[in-house]
Short mmCIF file of C-alpha atoms and ligand atoms in Angstrom, two decimals:
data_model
loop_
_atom_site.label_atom_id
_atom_site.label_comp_id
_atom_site.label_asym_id
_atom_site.label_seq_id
_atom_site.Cartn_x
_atom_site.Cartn_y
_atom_site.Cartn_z
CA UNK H 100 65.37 55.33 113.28
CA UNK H 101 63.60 58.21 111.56
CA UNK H 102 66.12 60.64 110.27
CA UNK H 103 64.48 64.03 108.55
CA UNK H 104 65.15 64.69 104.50
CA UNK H 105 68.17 67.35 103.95
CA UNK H 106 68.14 70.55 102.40
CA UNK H 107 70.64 68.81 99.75
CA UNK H 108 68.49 65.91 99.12
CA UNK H 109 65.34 68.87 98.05
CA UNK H 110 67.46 70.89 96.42
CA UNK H 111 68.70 67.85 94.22
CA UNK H 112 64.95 66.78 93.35
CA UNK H 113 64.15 70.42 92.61
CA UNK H 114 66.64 70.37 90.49
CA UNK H 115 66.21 67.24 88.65
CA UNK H 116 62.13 67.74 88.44
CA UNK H 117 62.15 71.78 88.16
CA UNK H 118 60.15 73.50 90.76
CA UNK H 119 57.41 74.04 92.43
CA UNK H 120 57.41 70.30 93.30
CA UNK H 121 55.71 67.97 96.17
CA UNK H 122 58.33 65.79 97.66
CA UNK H 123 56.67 63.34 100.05
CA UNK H 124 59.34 61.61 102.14
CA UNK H 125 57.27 57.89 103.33
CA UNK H 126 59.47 57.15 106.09
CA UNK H 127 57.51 59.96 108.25
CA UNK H 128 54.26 58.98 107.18
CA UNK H 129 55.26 54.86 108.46
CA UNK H 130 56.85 57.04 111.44
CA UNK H 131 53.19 58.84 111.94
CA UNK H 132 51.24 55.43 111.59
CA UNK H 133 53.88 53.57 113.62
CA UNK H 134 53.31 56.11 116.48
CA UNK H 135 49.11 55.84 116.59
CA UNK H 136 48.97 52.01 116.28
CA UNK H 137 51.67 52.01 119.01
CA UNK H 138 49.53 54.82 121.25
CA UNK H 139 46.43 52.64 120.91
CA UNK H 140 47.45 49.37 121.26
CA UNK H 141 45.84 48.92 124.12
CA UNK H 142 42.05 48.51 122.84
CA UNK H 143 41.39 47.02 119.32
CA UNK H 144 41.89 50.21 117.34
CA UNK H 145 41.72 50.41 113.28
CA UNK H 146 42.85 53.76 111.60
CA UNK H 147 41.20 54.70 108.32
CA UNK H 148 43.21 57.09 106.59
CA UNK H 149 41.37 59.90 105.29
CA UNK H 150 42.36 59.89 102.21
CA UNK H 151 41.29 63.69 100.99
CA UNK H 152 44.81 65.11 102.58
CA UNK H 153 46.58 63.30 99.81
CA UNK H 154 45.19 60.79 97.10
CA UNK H 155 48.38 59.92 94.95
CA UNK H 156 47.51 56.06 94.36
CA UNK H 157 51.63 55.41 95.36
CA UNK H 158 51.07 57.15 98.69
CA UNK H 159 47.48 55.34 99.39
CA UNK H 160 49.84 51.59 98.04
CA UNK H 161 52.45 52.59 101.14
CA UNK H 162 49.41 53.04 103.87
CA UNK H 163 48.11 50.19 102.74
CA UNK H 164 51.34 48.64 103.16
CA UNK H 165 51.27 49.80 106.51
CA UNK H 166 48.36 48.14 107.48
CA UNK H 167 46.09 51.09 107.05
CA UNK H 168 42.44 51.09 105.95
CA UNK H 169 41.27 53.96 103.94
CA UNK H 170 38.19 56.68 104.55
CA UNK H 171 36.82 57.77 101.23
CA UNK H 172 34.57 60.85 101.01
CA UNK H 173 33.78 60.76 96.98
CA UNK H 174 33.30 57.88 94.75
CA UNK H 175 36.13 58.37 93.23
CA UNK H 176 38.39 58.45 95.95
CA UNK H 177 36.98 55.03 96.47
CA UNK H 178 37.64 53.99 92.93
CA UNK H 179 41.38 55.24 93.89
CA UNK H 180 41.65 53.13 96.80
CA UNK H 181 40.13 50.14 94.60
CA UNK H 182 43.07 50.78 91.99
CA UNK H 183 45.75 51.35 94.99
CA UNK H 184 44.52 47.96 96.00
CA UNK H 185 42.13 47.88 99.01
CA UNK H 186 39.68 45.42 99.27
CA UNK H 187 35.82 47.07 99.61
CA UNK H 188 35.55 45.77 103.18
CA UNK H 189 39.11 47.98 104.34
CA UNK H 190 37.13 51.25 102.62
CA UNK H 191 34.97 52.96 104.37
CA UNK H 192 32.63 55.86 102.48
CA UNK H 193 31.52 58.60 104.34
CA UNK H 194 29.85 60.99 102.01
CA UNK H 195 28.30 64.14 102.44
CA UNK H 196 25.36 65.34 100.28
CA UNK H 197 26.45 63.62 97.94
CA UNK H 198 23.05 62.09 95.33
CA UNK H 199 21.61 59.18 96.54
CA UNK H 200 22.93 57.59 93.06
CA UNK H 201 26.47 57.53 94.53
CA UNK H 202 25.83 55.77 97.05
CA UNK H 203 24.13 52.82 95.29
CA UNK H 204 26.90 52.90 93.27
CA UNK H 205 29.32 52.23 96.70
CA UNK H 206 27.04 49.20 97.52
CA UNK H 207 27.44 47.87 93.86
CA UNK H 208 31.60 48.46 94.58
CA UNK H 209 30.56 46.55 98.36
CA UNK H 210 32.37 49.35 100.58
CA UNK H 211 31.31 49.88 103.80
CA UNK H 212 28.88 53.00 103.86
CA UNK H 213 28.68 55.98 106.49
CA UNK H 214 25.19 57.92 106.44
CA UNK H 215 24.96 61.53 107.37
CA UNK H 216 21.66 62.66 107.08
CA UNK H 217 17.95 61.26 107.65
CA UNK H 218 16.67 61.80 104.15
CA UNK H 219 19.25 59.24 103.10
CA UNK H 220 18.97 57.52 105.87
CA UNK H 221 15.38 56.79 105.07
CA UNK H 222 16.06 56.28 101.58
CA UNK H 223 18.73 53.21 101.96
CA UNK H 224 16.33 52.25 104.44
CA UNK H 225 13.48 51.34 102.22
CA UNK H 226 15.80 50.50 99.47
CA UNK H 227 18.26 48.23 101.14
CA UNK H 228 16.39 47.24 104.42
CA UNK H 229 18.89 45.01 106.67
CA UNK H 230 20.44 43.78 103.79
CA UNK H 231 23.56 46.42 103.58
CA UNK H 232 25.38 47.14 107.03
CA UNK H 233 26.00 50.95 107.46
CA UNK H 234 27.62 53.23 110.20
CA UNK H 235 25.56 56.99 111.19
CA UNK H 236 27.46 60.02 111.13
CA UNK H 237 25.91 61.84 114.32
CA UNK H 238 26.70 65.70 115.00
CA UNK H 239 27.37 65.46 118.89
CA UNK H 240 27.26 69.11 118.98
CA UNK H 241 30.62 69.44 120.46
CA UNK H 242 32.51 72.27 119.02
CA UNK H 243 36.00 71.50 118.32
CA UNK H 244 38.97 72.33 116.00
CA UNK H 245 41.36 74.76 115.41
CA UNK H 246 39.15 77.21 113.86
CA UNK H 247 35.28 77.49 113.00
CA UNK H 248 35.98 76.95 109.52
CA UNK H 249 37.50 73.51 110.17
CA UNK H 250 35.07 72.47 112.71
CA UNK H 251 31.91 70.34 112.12
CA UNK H 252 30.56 69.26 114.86
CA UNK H 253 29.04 72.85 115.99
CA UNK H 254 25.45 73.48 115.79
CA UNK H 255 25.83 75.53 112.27
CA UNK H 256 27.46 72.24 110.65
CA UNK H 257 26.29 70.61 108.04
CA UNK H 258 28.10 67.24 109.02
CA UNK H 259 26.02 64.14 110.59
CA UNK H 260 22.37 63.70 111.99
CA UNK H 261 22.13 65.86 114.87
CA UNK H 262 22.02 63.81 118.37
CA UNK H 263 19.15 65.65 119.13
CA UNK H 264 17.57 63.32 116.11
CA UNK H 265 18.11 60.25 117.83
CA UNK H 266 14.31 59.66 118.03
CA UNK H 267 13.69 59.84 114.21
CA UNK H 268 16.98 57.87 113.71
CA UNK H 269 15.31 55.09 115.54
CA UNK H 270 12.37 55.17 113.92
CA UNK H 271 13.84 55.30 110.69
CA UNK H 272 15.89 52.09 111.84
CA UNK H 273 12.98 50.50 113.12
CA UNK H 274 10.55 51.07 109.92
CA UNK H 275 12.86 49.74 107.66
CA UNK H 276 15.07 47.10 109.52
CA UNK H 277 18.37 48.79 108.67
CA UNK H 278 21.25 47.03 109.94
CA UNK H 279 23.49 49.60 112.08
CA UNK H 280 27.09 48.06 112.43
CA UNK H 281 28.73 51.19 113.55
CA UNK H 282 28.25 55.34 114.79
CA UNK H 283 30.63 58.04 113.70
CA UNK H 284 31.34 61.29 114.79
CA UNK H 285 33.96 63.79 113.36
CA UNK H 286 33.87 67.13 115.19
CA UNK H 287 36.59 68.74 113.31
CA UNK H 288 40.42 69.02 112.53
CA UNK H 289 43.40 70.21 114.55
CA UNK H 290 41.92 69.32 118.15
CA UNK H 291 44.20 70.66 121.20
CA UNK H 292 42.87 69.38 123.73
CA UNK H 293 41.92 65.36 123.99
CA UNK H 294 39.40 65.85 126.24
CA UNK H 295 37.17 66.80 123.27
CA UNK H 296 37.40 63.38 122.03
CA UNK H 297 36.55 61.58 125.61
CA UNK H 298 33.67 64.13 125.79
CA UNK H 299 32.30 62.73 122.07
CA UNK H 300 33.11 59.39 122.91
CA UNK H 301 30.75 59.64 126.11
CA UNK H 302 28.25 60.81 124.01
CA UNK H 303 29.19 58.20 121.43
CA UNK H 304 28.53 55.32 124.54
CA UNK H 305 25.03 57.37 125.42
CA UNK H 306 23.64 56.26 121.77
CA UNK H 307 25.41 53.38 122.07
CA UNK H 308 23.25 51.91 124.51
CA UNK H 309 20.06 52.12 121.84
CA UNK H 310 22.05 50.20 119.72
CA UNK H 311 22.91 47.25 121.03
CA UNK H 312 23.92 45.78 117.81
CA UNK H 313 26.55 47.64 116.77
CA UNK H 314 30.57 46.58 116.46
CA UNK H 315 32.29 49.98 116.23
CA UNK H 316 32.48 53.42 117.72
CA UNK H 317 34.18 55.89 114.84
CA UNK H 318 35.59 58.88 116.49
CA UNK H 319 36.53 60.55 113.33
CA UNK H 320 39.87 62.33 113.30
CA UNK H 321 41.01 65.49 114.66
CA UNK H 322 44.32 65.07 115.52
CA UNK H 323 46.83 67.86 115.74
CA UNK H 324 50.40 68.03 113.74
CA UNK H 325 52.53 70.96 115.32
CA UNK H 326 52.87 73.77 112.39
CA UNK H 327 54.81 76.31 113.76
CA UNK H 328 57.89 76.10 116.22
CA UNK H 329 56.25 76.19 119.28
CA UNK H 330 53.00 73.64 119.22
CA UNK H 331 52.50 70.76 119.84
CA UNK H 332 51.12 67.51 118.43
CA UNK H 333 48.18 65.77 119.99
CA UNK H 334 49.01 63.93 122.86
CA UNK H 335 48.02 60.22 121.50
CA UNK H 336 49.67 58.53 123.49
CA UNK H 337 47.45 59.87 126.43
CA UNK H 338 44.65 60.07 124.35
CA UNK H 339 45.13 56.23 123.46
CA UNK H 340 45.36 55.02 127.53
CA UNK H 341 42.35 57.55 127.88
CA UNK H 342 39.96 55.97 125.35
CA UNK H 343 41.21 52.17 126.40
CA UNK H 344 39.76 52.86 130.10
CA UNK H 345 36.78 54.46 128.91
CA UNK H 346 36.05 51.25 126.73
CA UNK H 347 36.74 49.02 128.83
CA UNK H 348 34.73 50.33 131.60
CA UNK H 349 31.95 50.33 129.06
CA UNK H 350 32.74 47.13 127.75
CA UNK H 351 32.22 45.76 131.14
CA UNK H 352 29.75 47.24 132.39
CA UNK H 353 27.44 46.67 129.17
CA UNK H 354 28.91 42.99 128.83
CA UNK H 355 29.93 44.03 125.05
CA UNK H 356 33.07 44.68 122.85
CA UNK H 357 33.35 47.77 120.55
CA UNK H 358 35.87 48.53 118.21
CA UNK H 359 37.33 51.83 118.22
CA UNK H 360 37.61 53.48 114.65
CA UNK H 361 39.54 56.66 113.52
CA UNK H 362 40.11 58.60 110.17
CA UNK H 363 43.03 60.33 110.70
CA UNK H 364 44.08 62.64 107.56
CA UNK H 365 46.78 65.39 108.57
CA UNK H 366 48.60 63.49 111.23
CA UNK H 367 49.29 61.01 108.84
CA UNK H 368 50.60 62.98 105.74
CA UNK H 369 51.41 66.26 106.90
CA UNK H 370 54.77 66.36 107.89
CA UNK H 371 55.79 63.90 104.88
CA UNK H 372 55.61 66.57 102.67
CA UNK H 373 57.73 69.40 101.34
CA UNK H 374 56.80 72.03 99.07
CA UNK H 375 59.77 73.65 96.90
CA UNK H 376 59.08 76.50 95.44
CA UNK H 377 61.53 79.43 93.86
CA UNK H 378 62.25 83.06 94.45
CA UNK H 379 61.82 84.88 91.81
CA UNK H 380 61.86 87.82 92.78
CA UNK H 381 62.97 90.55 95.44
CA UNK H 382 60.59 93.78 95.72
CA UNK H 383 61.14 96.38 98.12
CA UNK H 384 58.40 98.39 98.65
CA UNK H 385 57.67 101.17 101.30
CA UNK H 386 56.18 98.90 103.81
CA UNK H 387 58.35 95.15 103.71
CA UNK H 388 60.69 93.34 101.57
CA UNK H 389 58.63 90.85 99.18
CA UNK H 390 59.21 87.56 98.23
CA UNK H 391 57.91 86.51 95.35
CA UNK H 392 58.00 83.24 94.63
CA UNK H 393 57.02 80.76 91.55
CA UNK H 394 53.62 79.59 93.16
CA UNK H 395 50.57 80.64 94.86
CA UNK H 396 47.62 80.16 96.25
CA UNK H 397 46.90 77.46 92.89
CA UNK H 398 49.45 75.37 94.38
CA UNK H 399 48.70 75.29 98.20
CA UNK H 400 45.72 77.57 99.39
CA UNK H 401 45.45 76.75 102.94
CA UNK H 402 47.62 79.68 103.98
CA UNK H 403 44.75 82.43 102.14
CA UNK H 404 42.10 79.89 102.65
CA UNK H 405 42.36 78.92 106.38
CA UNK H 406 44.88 81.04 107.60
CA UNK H 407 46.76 78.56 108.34
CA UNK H 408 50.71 79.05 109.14
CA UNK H 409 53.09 76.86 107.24
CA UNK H 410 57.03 76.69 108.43
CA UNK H 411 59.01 78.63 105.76
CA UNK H 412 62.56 77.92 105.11
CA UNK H 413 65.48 79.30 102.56
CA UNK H 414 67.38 76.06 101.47
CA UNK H 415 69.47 77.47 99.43
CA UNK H 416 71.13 79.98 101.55
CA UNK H 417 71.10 78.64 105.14
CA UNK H 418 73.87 80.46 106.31
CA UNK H 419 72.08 83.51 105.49
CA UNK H 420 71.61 86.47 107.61
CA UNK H 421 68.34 86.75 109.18
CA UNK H 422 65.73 89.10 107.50
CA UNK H 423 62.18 89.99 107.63
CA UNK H 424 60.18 89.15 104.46
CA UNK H 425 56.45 88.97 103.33
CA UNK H 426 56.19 85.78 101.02
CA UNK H 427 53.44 85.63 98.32
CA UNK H 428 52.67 84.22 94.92
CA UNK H 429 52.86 85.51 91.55
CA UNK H 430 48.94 85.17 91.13
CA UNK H 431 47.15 87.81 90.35
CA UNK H 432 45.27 88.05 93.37
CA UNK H 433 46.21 88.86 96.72
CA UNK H 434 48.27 85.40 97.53
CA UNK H 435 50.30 86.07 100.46
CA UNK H 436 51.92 83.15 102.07
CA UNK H 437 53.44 84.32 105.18
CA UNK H 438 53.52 87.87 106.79
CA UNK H 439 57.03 88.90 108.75
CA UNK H 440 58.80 85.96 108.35
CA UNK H 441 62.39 85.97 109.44
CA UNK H 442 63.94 83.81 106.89
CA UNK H 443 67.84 83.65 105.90
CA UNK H 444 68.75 85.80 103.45
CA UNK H 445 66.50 85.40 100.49
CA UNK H 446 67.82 86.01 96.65
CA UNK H 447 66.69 85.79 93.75
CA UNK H 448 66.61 82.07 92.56
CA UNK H 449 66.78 80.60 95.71
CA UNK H 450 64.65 77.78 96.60
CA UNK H 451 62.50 78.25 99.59
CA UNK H 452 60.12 75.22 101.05
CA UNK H 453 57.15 75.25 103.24
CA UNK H 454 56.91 72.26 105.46
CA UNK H 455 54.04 70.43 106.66
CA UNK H 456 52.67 70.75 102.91
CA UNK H 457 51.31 66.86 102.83
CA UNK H 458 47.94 67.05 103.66
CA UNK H 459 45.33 69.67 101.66
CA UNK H 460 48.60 70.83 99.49
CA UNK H 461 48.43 69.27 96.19
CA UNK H 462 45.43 68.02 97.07
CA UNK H 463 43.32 71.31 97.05
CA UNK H 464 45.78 72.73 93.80
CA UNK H 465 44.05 74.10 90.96
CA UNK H 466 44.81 75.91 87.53
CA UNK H 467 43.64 79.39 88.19
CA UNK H 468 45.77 82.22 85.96
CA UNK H 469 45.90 78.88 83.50
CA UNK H 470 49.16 77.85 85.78
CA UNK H 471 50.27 74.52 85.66
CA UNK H 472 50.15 71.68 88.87
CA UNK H 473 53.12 70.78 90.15
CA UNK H 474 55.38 67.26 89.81
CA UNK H 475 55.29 65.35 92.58
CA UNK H 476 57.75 63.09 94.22
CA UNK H 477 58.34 60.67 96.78
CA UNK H 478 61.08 59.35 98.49
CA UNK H 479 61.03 55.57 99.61
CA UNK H 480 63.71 53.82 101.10
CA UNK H 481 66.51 56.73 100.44
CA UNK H 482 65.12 56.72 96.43
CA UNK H 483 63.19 59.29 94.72
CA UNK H 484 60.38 58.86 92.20
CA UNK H 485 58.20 61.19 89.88
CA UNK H 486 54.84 59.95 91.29
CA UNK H 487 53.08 62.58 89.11
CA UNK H 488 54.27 64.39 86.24
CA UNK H 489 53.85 68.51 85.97
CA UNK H 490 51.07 69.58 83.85
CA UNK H 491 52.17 70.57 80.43
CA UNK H 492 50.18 73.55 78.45
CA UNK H 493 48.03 70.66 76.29
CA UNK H 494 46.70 69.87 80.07
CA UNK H 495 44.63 73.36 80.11
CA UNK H 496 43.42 72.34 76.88
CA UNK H 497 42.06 69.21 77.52
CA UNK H 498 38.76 69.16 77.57
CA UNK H 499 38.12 72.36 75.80
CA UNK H 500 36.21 72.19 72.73
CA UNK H 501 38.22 74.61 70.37
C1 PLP C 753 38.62 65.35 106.49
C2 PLP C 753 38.13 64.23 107.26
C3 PLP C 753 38.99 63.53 108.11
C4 PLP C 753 40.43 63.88 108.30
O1 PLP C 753 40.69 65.06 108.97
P1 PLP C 753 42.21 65.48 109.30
O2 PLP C 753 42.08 66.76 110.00
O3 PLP C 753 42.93 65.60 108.00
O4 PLP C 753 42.81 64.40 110.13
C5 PLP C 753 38.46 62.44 108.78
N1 PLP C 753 37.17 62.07 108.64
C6 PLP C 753 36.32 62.73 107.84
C7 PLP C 753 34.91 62.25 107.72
C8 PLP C 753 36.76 63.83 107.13
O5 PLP C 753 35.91 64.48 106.34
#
């Protein structure tokens, strides 16, 4: 059974590694996995996790322990997954914009390759004719996600050939004998409501039926991990008997089998991770109580970036009184964390963490104000381990030429 990390256990690590630090606890990322291959068990189902939420080789060795493949959207994250040891065919490279030089360079590494626009299309085409399998990204049009900013399959996206393409897609296919194994769509992240992906995976079995060759259906990812108290995750195990009917009924009535593919990111690592950071200061002003902690938006932006609301809690004092607090960084630029947050009583030195801070934490971290990245750490069976060191000063320096 699944039993959460304590407040002890964090403050111990912060302790031993200094903070900010990443803690990553893998029993809630095999808890995640456990719960989609168990929700779609029902059709033959692979999960690809996207690796962009969190590429420490050690956390991309335990998926793969898992039985998880891996989604790649750079070359190098497919180098990573090479070194974590995946074999080419459990990698799949969806790219975006991305020269056409990188993706010669995936067929050379023999990784299975998603397409996303014609130009390329064409290009691979002429080059490769049917001799290297790929998947299409299509843009179904379908506008999904929590916000606009983390959708992509509206009609402003750059994301996938549009379905309204199909025509030239065929031709394309046609001309140069390009062997389509698979079709992808990814509409966007943090979907509500499943519905979206039974609408996309209609329109998924529309273009289906002009492709009679192909194995797979990818329906991207999408799913939803609950951020503050009162959401909700999405509802996979629904989604998963959903998706099984709809295949099969296609599956019989088109005397065919497709695989269903997904790519999911934040449902897998989200939750695993914990983000210490430390108070360092108290500042009343004439409008709220800051907190200022020993962070910012260098060390996990999607707060300022996305808006998006991460769970805040004082380990240190959890007996506290309850107060209302604004938390922000100590960059200099407007870094605020977390507006009127009723935390327990926050002083100076205690260590506060943000939850939910495994997917697009470390991940998106950068040096701005010449600050260093954080350690980071994960727990595996009830031990901890430095899986990356904290930069040290000589790491700004690196490749400057002084
Ligand atoms: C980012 C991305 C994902 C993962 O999205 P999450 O919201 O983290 O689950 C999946 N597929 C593709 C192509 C992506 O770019």
């Amino acid at each position: 059974m699944f039993s959460p990390i304590t407040n002890e256990q964090l403050i111990e690590i912060a302790n031993e590694f200094g903070s900010p630090v990443y803690i990553y606890d893998t029993a809630k990322i095999t808890e995640q996995y456990n719960k989609l291959t168990e929700a779609f068990k029902q059709h033959p189902t692979k999960f690809y996790y996207a690796c962009k939420a969190l590429t420490n080789v050690n956390i991309l060795k335990h998926l793969r322990s898992l039985g998880a493949l891996l989604d790649c959207v750079s070359i190098n994250e497919v180098k990573l997954g090479l070194l974590a040891g995946y074999t080419p065919e459990q990698i799949l490279f969806t790219p975006n914009c991305v020269d056409f030089n990188e993706i010669v360079d995936a067929t050379q590494l023999g990784v299975r390759i998603n397409l996303d626009n014609i130009s390329i299309l064409e290009q691979f085409g002429n080059r490769f004719g049917g001799s290297y399998p790929v998947c299409i990204r299509i843009n179904p049009h379908i506008v999904a996600g929590g916000n606009y900013k983390i959708s992509t399959g509206h009609i402003d996206s750059k994301f996938g050939i549009s379905i309204h393409q199909l025509r030239h897609i065929e031709r394309v296919v046609k001309t140069t004998g390009l062997h389509v194994q698979g079709l992808h769509m990814h509409t966007g992240s943090e979907i509500k409501d499943i519905e979206v992906f039974l609408q996309g995976l209609e329109v998924m079995f529309d273009i289906a039926m002009r492709f009679p060759g192909i194995d797979f259906i990818d329906l991207g990812s999408g799913f939803k991990v609950a951020y503050k108290e009162d959401e909700k995750d999405t509802d996979v195990n629904k989604l998963g008997a959903k998706v099984a009917a709809a295949v099969a009924q296609f599956e019989a009535e088109n005397e065919r089998k497709l695989e269903i593919w997904f790519e999911p990111g934040k449902y897998l690592v989200s939750e695993c991770g914990y983000f210490v950071v430390k108070a360092n200061v108290i500042k009343q002003t004439t409008a709220t109580v800051f907190v200022g902690v020993n962070s910012g938006f260098n060390h996990l932006i999607r707060p300022m970036f996305y808006e998006a609301y991460h769970r805040i809690t004082n380990i240190s004092n959890p007996a506290g009184a309850q107060r209302i607090y604004t938390v922000v960084g100590n960059i200099c630029e407007t870094d605020t964390f977390a507006w009127d947050r009723v935390l327990n009583e926050v002083r100076e030195g205690d260590y506060l963490v943000f939850h939910n801070a495994g997917a697009y934490g470390f991940e998106m971290s950068s040096n701005f104000n010449s600050r260093l990245k954080p350690a980071e750490v994960m727990i595996k069976d009830g031990k901890h381990t430095l899986i990356r060191r904290a930069d040290v000063f000589e790491d700004l320096l690196k490749n400057q030429i002084i």
